[in-house]
Backbone as a chain_set.jsonl record, in Angstrom:
{"seq": "MSESTAKTPPQHDTMELTYAPARRPFGKRVGWAFRYWARDTFSRESLVSSLKSLAWVAPLTLLIWVYAERQQDFKTKVPVAIAVRGGDPTRVVKLAELSNNTIHIELEGPQSGVEKVKDWLQAATIPIDVPGGLTPGEHPIALLADQRLATDEGKRGHDQQL", "coords": {"N": [[0.666, -1.104, 0.151], [1.676, 1.189, -0.605], [1.23, 2.965, -2.215], [0.249, 6.042, -2.588], [-2.821, 7.796, -2.639], [-3.116, 10.762, -4.473], [-5.242, 13.366, -4.486], [-6.308, 15.146, -7.078], [-7.498, 18.206, -7.803], [-10.663, 18.734, -9.525], [-10.718, 19.407, -13.051], [-11.943, 22.274, -14.314], [-13.635, 23.827, -17.044], [-11.929, 26.888, -17.912], [-12.338, 30.473, -17.846], [-11.446, 33.197, -19.193], [-11.252, 36.476, -17.721], [-11.958, 39.768, -18.16], [-11.333, 43.041, -17.298], [-13.31, 45.929, -17.304], [-12.74, 49.238, -17.88], [-12.591, 51.399, -15.135], [-13.538, 54.004, -15.503], [-14.848, 55.975, -18.373], [-12.645, 56.913, -21.373], [-11.247, 60.193, -21.369], [-11.799, 61.681, -23.438], [-14.254, 60.612, -24.418], [-16.067, 61.049, -22.34], [-16.21, 63.947, -22.185], [-17.495, 64.418, -24.97], [-19.802, 63.103, -24.608], [-20.837, 64.792, -22.296], [-20.984, 67.362, -23.674], [-22.873, 66.749, -25.622], [-25.215, 66.345, -24.063], [-25.357, 68.603, -22.946], [-25.721, 70.51, -25.062], [-28.057, 69.576, -26.106], [-29.819, 70.27, -24.03], [-29.399, 72.941, -23.881], [-29.98, 74.113, -26.497], [-32.716, 73.872, -27.147], [-36.137, 74.031, -28.517], [-37.729, 75.813, -27.281], [-35.813, 77.132, -25.669], [-34.387, 78.488, -27.925], [-36.37, 79.958, -29.067], [-36.925, 81.68, -26.778], [-34.522, 82.836, -26.749], [-34.271, 84.327, -29.191], [-36.508, 86.059, -29.035], [-35.736, 87.683, -26.922], [-33.419, 88.975, -28.348], [-34.678, 90.403, -30.253], [-35.218, 92.701, -29.055], [-33.308, 93.639, -27.577], [-30.854, 93.934, -29.312], [-31.378, 96.264, -31.016], [-31.67, 98.257, -28.891], [-29.009, 98.212, -27.966], [-27.517, 98.967, -30.039], [-28.423, 101.522, -30.261], [-27.437, 102.625, -27.86], [-24.639, 102.608, -28.25], [-24.589, 104.352, -30.421], [-25.4, 106.812, -28.996], [-23.424, 107.005, -27.119], [-21.185, 107.367, -28.802], [-21.555, 109.78, -29.893], [-21.316, 111.416, -27.824], [-18.81, 111.49, -26.788], [-15.91, 113.079, -25.887], [-14.428, 115.519, -27.999], [-12.01, 117.158, -29.785], [-10.835, 119.788, -31.624], [-9.097, 121.835, -34.089], [-10.169, 124.817, -35.739], [-10.163, 126.655, -38.748], [-11.143, 130.352, -38.83], [-12.823, 132.48, -40.657], [-12.443, 136.173, -40.226], [-13.924, 139.395, -39.942], [-12.78, 142.726, -39.486], [-13.945, 145.546, -37.908], [-14.004, 148.965, -37.408], [-14.899, 151.196, -35.182], [-14.848, 154.03, -35.494], [-15.244, 155.89, -38.376], [-13.222, 157.258, -39.549], [-10.887, 156.174, -39.253], [-8.404, 153.614, -40.023], [-8.53, 150.137, -39.419], [-6.625, 147.508, -38.696], [-5.464, 144.013, -38.451], [-2.332, 143.243, -36.531], [-0.591, 141.002, -36.674], [-1.734, 139.178, -38.584], [-2.236, 137.894, -41.699], [-4.104, 136.943, -43.635], [-6.824, 137.45, -42.782], [-7.857, 135.131, -40.918], [-8.332, 133.234, -38.345], [-7.522, 130.654, -35.879], [-9.266, 128.509, -34.201], [-9.987, 126.571, -31.202], [-12.077, 123.794, -30.65], [-13.868, 122.297, -28.3], [-15.739, 119.346, -27.101], [-18.951, 117.353, -27.25], [-18.727, 115.103, -30.086], [-20.799, 115.245, -31.998], [-21.778, 118.055, -31.596], [-19.576, 119.581, -31.751], [-19.006, 119.168, -34.603], [-21.203, 120.415, -35.672], [-20.944, 123.054, -34.975], [-18.542, 123.572, -36.158], [-18.964, 123.42, -38.829], [-20.799, 125.457, -38.97], [-19.148, 127.824, -38.308], [-17.08, 127.612, -40.396], [-18.492, 128.356, -42.658], [-19.188, 130.859, -42.007], [-18.374, 134.271, -41.777], [-17.024, 135.93, -39.052], [-17.556, 138.781, -37.563], [-15.622, 141.358, -35.974], [-15.567, 143.969, -33.747], [-13.95, 146.82, -33.283], [-13.521, 149.058, -30.715], [-14.258, 152.583, -30.855], [-12.829, 154.735, -29.754], [-10.188, 154.55, -29.123], [-6.695, 155.221, -29.161], [-4.086, 156.214, -31.787], [-2.07, 153.492, -32.662], [-0.93, 150.387, -31.408], [-3.062, 147.921, -30.088], [-4.133, 145.469, -27.637], [-6.689, 143.112, -28.102], [-9.184, 141.106, -27.1], [-10.485, 138.524, -28.844], [-11.914, 136.019, -29.074], [-12.197, 134.725, -26.398], [-12.55, 131.82, -24.667], [-15.156, 131.519, -24.976], [-18.679, 130.292, -25.234], [-20.643, 128.708, -27.742], [-23.706, 128.724, -28.747], [-25.526, 126.108, -29.617], [-28.204, 125.189, -30.475], [-30.831, 123.91, -32.233], [-32.722, 125.854, -32.972], [-31.599, 128.345, -32.729], [-29.976, 130.082, -34.849], [-27.635, 131.74, -37.276], [-27.457, 135.112, -36.636], [-28.209, 134.813, -33.813], [-26.422, 133.226, -32.563], [-24.048, 132.886, -29.874], [-21.102, 134.488, -29.385]], "CA": [[-0.076, -0.036, 0.167], [2.447, 2.308, -0.526], [0.54, 3.937, -3.236], [-0.642, 7.138, -2.049], [-3.636, 8.338, -3.688], [-3.153, 12.223, -4.048], [-6.466, 13.91, -5.215], [-6.049, 16.274, -8.072], [-8.514, 19.023, -8.09], [-11.198, 18.706, -10.929], [-10.541, 20.255, -13.759], [-13.167, 22.815, -15.084], [-13.375, 24.823, -18.306], [-11.457, 27.939, -17.426], [-12.73, 31.451, -18.601], [-10.519, 34.449, -19.033], [-11.907, 37.527, -17.315], [-11.254, 41.034, -18.414], [-12.146, 44.059, -16.544], [-13.759, 47.062, -18.093], [-11.775, 50.565, -16.998], [-13.403, 52.117, -14.212], [-14.339, 55.118, -16.146], [-14.67, 56.177, -19.788], [-11.832, 57.844, -21.62], [-11.513, 61.57, -20.955], [-12.568, 62.39, -24.709], [-15.54, 60.292, -24.411], [-16.699, 61.815, -21.315], [-16.236, 65.296, -22.699], [-18.335, 64.272, -25.93], [-21.243, 62.87, -24.092], [-21.272, 65.995, -21.493], [-21.332, 68.209, -24.58], [-24.167, 66.443, -26.221], [-26.214, 66.497, -23.208], [-25.517, 70.275, -22.555], [-26.283, 70.95, -26.281], [-29.41, 69.0, -26.198], [-30.767, 71.031, -23.142], [-29.277, 74.503, -24.262], [-30.653, 74.348, -27.592], [-34.141, 73.324, -27.318], [-36.947, 74.923, -29.207], [-38.033, 76.716, -26.156], [-34.631, 77.914, -25.376], [-34.008, 79.162, -29.055], [-37.423, 80.952, -29.326], [-36.725, 82.799, -25.912], [-33.38, 83.96, -27.083], [-34.749, 85.226, -30.321], [-37.426, 87.065, -28.557], [-34.79, 88.559, -26.266], [-32.459, 89.345, -29.137], [-35.533, 91.291, -31.059], [-35.368, 94.252, -28.405], [-31.809, 93.961, -27.254], [-30.125, 94.28, -30.299], [-31.811, 97.896, -31.5], [-31.276, 99.06, -27.731], [-27.588, 98.157, -28.013], [-27.021, 99.835, -31.115], [-28.98, 102.998, -29.902], [-26.499, 103.178, -26.844], [-23.488, 102.645, -28.945], [-24.549, 105.682, -31.131], [-25.465, 107.806, -28.251], [-22.015, 107.1, -26.522], [-20.154, 107.848, -29.698], [-21.86, 111.3, -30.197], [-21.179, 112.13, -26.468], [-17.44, 111.426, -26.421], [-15.497, 114.507, -26.058], [-13.798, 115.734, -29.313], [-11.331, 118.651, -29.644], [-10.387, 119.973, -33.02], [-8.886, 123.314, -34.403], [-10.839, 125.192, -37.019], [-9.707, 127.985, -39.306], [-12.235, 130.9, -39.143], [-12.406, 133.7, -41.195], [-12.822, 137.36, -39.313], [-13.921, 140.664, -40.419], [-12.366, 143.772, -38.484], [-14.485, 146.731, -38.209], [-13.817, 149.925, -36.395], [-16.061, 152.309, -34.606], [-14.696, 155.37, -36.145], [-15.129, 155.782, -39.758], [-11.895, 157.993, -40.041], [-9.447, 155.664, -38.993], [-8.3, 152.405, -40.612], [-8.301, 149.177, -38.583], [-6.104, 146.148, -39.158], [-4.68, 143.181, -37.239], [-0.94, 143.456, -36.699], [0.074, 139.857, -37.138], [-2.742, 138.366, -39.413], [-2.308, 138.231, -42.949], [-5.519, 136.57, -44.553], [-7.876, 137.539, -41.814], [-8.132, 133.856, -40.455], [-7.742, 132.798, -37.011], [-7.707, 129.406, -35.551], [-10.185, 128.385, -32.899], [-9.831, 125.232, -30.648], [-13.448, 123.553, -30.416], [-13.678, 121.056, -27.472], [-17.137, 118.944, -26.691], [-19.238, 115.997, -27.858], [-18.475, 115.194, -31.372], [-21.777, 115.966, -32.93], [-21.9, 119.445, -31.224], [-18.49, 120.152, -32.394], [-19.198, 119.225, -35.734], [-22.286, 121.446, -36.077], [-20.384, 124.452, -34.809], [-17.336, 123.537, -37.066], [-19.626, 123.689, -40.201], [-21.284, 126.876, -38.846], [-17.878, 128.653, -38.353], [-16.433, 127.678, -41.542], [-19.4, 128.845, -43.416], [-19.573, 132.181, -41.6], [-17.21, 135.315, -41.283], [-17.158, 136.484, -37.583], [-17.245, 140.324, -37.374], [-14.785, 141.92, -34.694], [-15.892, 145.441, -33.526], [-13.073, 147.612, -32.441], [-14.085, 150.557, -30.038], [-13.82, 153.886, -31.704], [-12.168, 155.731, -28.86], [-8.861, 153.988, -29.039], [-5.683, 156.078, -29.632], [-3.269, 155.452, -32.819], [-1.075, 152.36, -32.055], [-1.326, 148.875, -31.315], [-4.134, 147.836, -28.849], [-4.573, 144.176, -27.48], [-8.153, 143.02, -28.231], [-9.622, 139.828, -27.231], [-11.272, 138.042, -29.88], [-12.883, 134.903, -28.776], [-11.552, 134.023, -24.911], [-13.213, 130.83, -23.761], [-16.697, 131.732, -25.295], [-19.338, 129.177, -25.713], [-21.368, 128.586, -28.657], [-25.169, 128.128, -28.682], [-25.81, 125.08, -30.99], [-29.481, 124.601, -30.725], [-31.422, 123.961, -33.994], [-33.587, 126.964, -33.062], [-30.631, 129.382, -32.479], [-28.88, 130.198, -36.108], [-27.252, 132.965, -37.843], [-26.998, 136.189, -35.575], [-28.544, 134.267, -32.679], [-25.165, 132.624, -32.11], [-23.373, 133.852, -29.036], [-19.618, 134.357, -29.408]], "C": [[0.906, 1.332, 0.187], [2.029, 3.529, -1.612], [-0.079, 4.847, -2.516], [-1.523, 7.789, -3.189], [-3.66, 9.927, -3.347], [-4.412, 12.777, -5.027], [-6.144, 15.083, -5.879], [-7.361, 16.993, -8.067], [-9.313, 18.72, -9.394], [-10.867, 19.588, -11.637], [-11.649, 20.973, -14.528], [-12.637, 23.659, -16.114], [-12.954, 26.442, -17.564], [-12.203, 29.187, -18.438], [-11.737, 32.679, -18.439], [-11.3, 35.695, -18.582], [-11.402, 38.768, -17.834], [-12.342, 42.243, -17.771], [-12.307, 45.286, -17.222], [-12.997, 48.107, -17.35], [-12.977, 50.823, -16.061], [-14.255, 53.37, -14.801], [-13.959, 55.255, -17.696], [-13.434, 57.004, -20.003], [-12.101, 59.17, -21.485], [-12.428, 62.224, -22.239], [-13.976, 61.887, -24.712], [-16.435, 61.109, -23.47], [-17.192, 63.356, -21.628], [-17.259, 65.303, -23.834], [-19.582, 64.151, -25.363], [-21.762, 64.185, -23.321], [-21.668, 67.12, -22.734], [-22.752, 68.137, -25.34], [-25.241, 66.586, -25.442], [-26.475, 67.996, -22.864], [-26.1, 70.737, -23.93], [-27.769, 70.84, -26.446], [-30.324, 69.904, -25.37], [-30.701, 72.444, -23.614], [-29.946, 74.804, -25.55], [-31.948, 73.935, -28.091], [-34.544, 74.164, -28.027], [-37.262, 76.073, -28.383], [-37.056, 77.71, -26.01], [-34.392, 78.883, -26.561], [-34.946, 80.353, -29.173], [-37.245, 82.111, -28.367], [-35.517, 83.581, -26.366], [-33.782, 84.807, -28.258], [-35.495, 86.399, -30.056], [-36.602, 88.186, -27.733], [-33.878, 89.585, -27.19], [-33.123, 90.611, -29.944], [-35.373, 92.835, -30.291], [-33.998, 94.671, -27.921], [-30.864, 94.479, -28.075], [-30.368, 95.831, -30.697], [-31.38, 98.705, -30.049], [-29.734, 99.159, -27.513], [-26.966, 99.268, -28.842], [-27.478, 101.53, -31.006], [-27.626, 103.588, -28.691], [-25.237, 103.35, -27.434], [-23.416, 104.083, -29.642], [-24.569, 106.895, -30.264], [-24.061, 108.028, -27.561], [-20.906, 107.64, -27.442], [-20.34, 109.288, -30.032], [-21.551, 111.99, -28.789], [-19.879, 112.019, -26.046], [-17.03, 112.644, -26.738], [-14.361, 114.586, -27.091], [-13.018, 116.889, -29.158], [-10.706, 118.531, -31.179], [-10.01, 121.558, -33.149], [-9.485, 123.57, -35.722], [-10.25, 126.473, -37.297], [-11.086, 128.763, -39.499], [-11.877, 132.162, -39.595], [-13.11, 135.077, -40.277], [-12.792, 138.411, -40.217], [-13.676, 141.67, -39.358], [-13.102, 144.949, -38.838], [-14.383, 147.688, -37.194], [-15.055, 150.811, -36.208], [-16.01, 153.401, -35.074], [-14.361, 155.203, -37.501], [-13.809, 156.523, -40.418], [-10.609, 157.347, -39.883], [-9.741, 154.016, -39.481], [-7.759, 151.226, -39.414], [-7.835, 147.649, -39.244], [-5.474, 145.397, -38.076], [-3.28, 143.082, -37.623], [-0.166, 142.33, -37.348], [-0.852, 138.767, -37.765], [-2.646, 138.815, -40.757], [-3.569, 138.123, -43.952], [-6.602, 136.637, -43.626], [-8.481, 136.18, -41.361], [-7.411, 133.74, -39.341], [-8.047, 131.243, -36.852], [-8.252, 129.251, -34.046], [-10.397, 126.925, -32.279], [-11.435, 124.885, -30.119], [-13.145, 122.15, -29.519], [-15.25, 120.58, -27.044], [-17.747, 117.789, -27.392], [-19.178, 116.146, -29.306], [-19.631, 115.796, -32.28], [-21.979, 117.729, -32.864], [-21.045, 119.999, -31.893], [-18.41, 120.254, -33.986], [-20.255, 120.272, -36.278], [-21.622, 122.918, -35.956], [-18.964, 124.555, -35.683], [-17.996, 124.091, -38.397], [-20.235, 125.16, -40.053], [-20.028, 127.985, -39.047], [-17.306, 128.615, -39.639], [-17.294, 128.37, -42.687], [-19.72, 130.538, -43.115], [-18.245, 133.213, -41.511], [-17.727, 136.128, -40.054], [-16.629, 138.037, -37.579], [-16.6, 140.549, -36.072], [-14.881, 143.331, -34.83], [-15.02, 145.858, -32.758], [-13.778, 148.871, -32.048], [-13.603, 151.597, -30.735], [-12.965, 154.948, -30.901], [-10.861, 155.462, -28.624], [-7.846, 155.205, -29.763], [-4.964, 155.283, -30.712], [-2.337, 154.389, -32.077], [-1.753, 151.125, -32.13], [-2.152, 148.643, -30.043], [-4.457, 146.352, -28.915], [-6.136, 143.957, -27.379], [-8.522, 141.456, -28.057], [-10.658, 139.389, -28.073], [-12.053, 137.005, -29.538], [-12.328, 134.281, -27.461], [-12.676, 133.088, -24.3], [-14.706, 131.145, -23.755], [-17.42, 130.489, -25.561], [-20.407, 129.529, -26.689], [-22.738, 128.045, -28.505], [-25.575, 127.183, -29.805], [-27.072, 124.554, -30.928], [-29.826, 124.774, -32.021], [-32.068, 125.347, -34.085], [-32.649, 128.291, -33.3], [-29.65, 129.215, -33.877], [-28.641, 131.717, -36.348], [-26.698, 133.973, -36.781], [-27.329, 136.008, -34.179], [-27.281, 133.743, -31.896], [-24.349, 133.623, -31.113], [-22.043, 133.598, -29.103], [-19.055, 134.91, -28.29]], "O": [[0.777, 2.295, 0.943], [2.464, 4.677, -1.711], [-0.99, 4.485, -1.772], [-1.144, 8.188, -4.29], [-4.08, 10.373, -2.279], [-4.419, 12.554, -6.238], [-5.699, 16.034, -5.237], [-8.356, 16.323, -8.345], [-8.632, 18.446, -10.382], [-10.648, 20.685, -11.123], [-12.278, 20.324, -15.363], [-11.501, 24.131, -16.138], [-13.706, 26.997, -16.763], [-12.574, 28.932, -19.584], [-11.345, 32.954, -17.305], [-12.225, 35.9, -19.368], [-10.177, 38.771, -17.951], [-13.57, 42.327, -17.759], [-11.295, 45.716, -17.777], [-12.621, 47.849, -16.206], [-14.134, 50.467, -16.282], [-15.437, 53.6, -14.549], [-12.95, 54.743, -18.182], [-13.054, 57.745, -19.097], [-13.302, 59.439, -21.469], [-13.395, 62.981, -22.15], [-14.876, 62.678, -24.992], [-17.414, 61.744, -23.863], [-18.3, 63.823, -21.366], [-18.028, 66.261, -23.749], [-20.441, 65.008, -25.573], [-22.871, 64.656, -23.575], [-22.746, 67.703, -22.615], [-23.52, 69.064, -25.599], [-26.286, 66.946, -25.984], [-27.568, 68.48, -22.57], [-27.103, 71.443, -23.82], [-28.536, 71.729, -26.816], [-31.406, 70.29, -25.813], [-31.724, 73.115, -23.754], [-30.514, 75.894, -25.605], [-32.205, 73.696, -29.271], [-33.812, 75.088, -28.381], [-37.065, 77.22, -28.785], [-37.275, 78.912, -26.164], [-34.196, 80.064, -26.275], [-34.544, 81.505, -29.336], [-37.333, 83.277, -28.751], [-35.499, 84.812, -26.365], [-33.577, 86.02, -28.202], [-35.315, 87.492, -30.592], [-36.8, 89.392, -27.882], [-33.646, 90.75, -26.865], [-32.472, 91.605, -30.266], [-35.411, 93.906, -30.898], [-33.618, 95.84, -27.873], [-30.094, 95.366, -27.704], [-29.386, 96.571, -30.644], [-30.765, 99.766, -30.159], [-29.257, 100.127, -26.921], [-26.193, 100.165, -28.503], [-26.942, 102.484, -31.569], [-27.059, 104.68, -28.72], [-24.658, 104.379, -27.086], [-22.46, 104.848, -29.511], [-23.935, 107.901, -30.582], [-23.609, 109.169, -27.461], [-19.91, 108.231, -27.024], [-19.388, 109.966, -30.419], [-21.572, 113.221, -28.764], [-19.654, 112.427, -24.907], [-17.539, 113.312, -27.638], [-13.43, 113.782, -27.04], [-13.41, 117.686, -28.306], [-10.248, 117.536, -31.74], [-10.535, 122.408, -32.429], [-9.393, 122.792, -36.672], [-9.886, 127.273, -36.436], [-12.031, 128.242, -40.09], [-10.95, 132.851, -39.171], [-14.2, 134.946, -39.721], [-11.953, 138.515, -41.112], [-14.314, 141.541, -38.313], [-12.972, 145.412, -39.971], [-14.659, 147.319, -36.053], [-15.969, 151.023, -37.004], [-17.083, 153.996, -35.182], [-13.398, 154.528, -37.865], [-13.458, 156.374, -41.588], [-9.517, 157.782, -40.247], [-10.785, 153.371, -39.394], [-6.79, 151.408, -38.678], [-8.461, 146.913, -40.007], [-5.036, 145.887, -37.035], [-2.948, 142.877, -38.79], [0.655, 142.47, -38.255], [-0.715, 137.581, -37.466], [-2.923, 139.98, -41.043], [-3.929, 138.944, -44.797], [-7.407, 135.711, -43.734], [-9.708, 136.116, -41.444], [-6.218, 134.011, -39.21], [-8.772, 130.667, -37.663], [-7.784, 129.74, -33.018], [-11.027, 126.125, -32.971], [-11.969, 125.613, -29.283], [-12.439, 121.206, -29.87], [-15.986, 121.482, -26.645], [-17.007, 117.204, -28.183], [-19.535, 117.212, -29.807], [-19.439, 116.663, -33.132], [-22.25, 118.469, -33.81], [-21.385, 120.889, -32.673], [-17.877, 121.197, -34.572], [-20.033, 120.893, -37.317], [-21.809, 123.795, -36.8], [-18.399, 125.641, -35.808], [-17.572, 125.108, -38.947], [-20.142, 125.959, -40.985], [-20.065, 128.87, -39.902], [-16.987, 129.722, -40.073], [-16.695, 128.923, -43.609], [-20.358, 131.275, -43.866], [-17.157, 132.764, -41.152], [-18.711, 136.865, -40.098], [-15.441, 138.359, -37.592], [-17.025, 139.942, -35.089], [-14.41, 143.927, -35.799], [-15.031, 145.487, -31.584], [-14.451, 149.583, -32.794], [-12.483, 151.506, -31.238], [-12.482, 155.929, -31.467], [-10.308, 156.217, -27.824], [-8.189, 155.926, -30.7], [-5.038, 154.056, -30.768], [-1.952, 154.581, -30.924], [-2.803, 150.843, -32.707], [-1.835, 149.223, -29.005], [-4.952, 145.876, -29.936], [-6.78, 144.635, -26.578], [-8.126, 140.649, -28.898], [-11.756, 139.938, -27.979], [-13.223, 137.249, -29.83], [-11.974, 133.11, -27.602], [-13.565, 133.517, -23.564], [-15.4, 131.062, -22.742], [-16.792, 129.592, -26.124], [-21.056, 130.561, -26.52], [-22.864, 126.881, -28.124], [-25.944, 127.643, -30.886], [-27.177, 123.393, -31.324], [-29.315, 125.562, -32.816], [-31.994, 125.979, -35.139], [-33.036, 129.188, -34.049], [-28.748, 128.381, -33.957], [-29.23, 132.658, -35.817], [-25.671, 133.744, -36.143], [-26.907, 136.8, -33.337], [-27.201, 133.867, -30.674], [-24.047, 134.788, -31.373], [-21.708, 132.435, -28.879], [-17.833, 134.891, -28.14]]}, "num_chains": 1, "name": "protein.A"}
């Protein structure tokens, strides 16, 4: 009896097991998330609501842009023709350092107002009245020192304040 009987375990059919990764790859997760987001965001109700809002927001935005552009401060120099008139008809009046009776005025303000005044000044000749009681010789005369021009539509021509 020296034969020992060792029992061998019964042999079963073996199957190979493969484990799926715990998570999907990053690219697939982003793709799925984008699809869900797009489906919820671009639904029919959402698109109609967005178009209704756009119908009044877009014109309002354009109006605000136009208004803001017109109100920006603008500065420019404008050549202005002047006519010197003396108060005494027996005397000759001329400007000492001015050859072509043109002065340069600096305008500053909202661009729309500056453009109106610039057009008016370039089309007009500004009269400069010299007092009649001056003695012969050179005399300083303030032409336009920080004066404001009224640019209302109703005030035109001689109603302008210089």
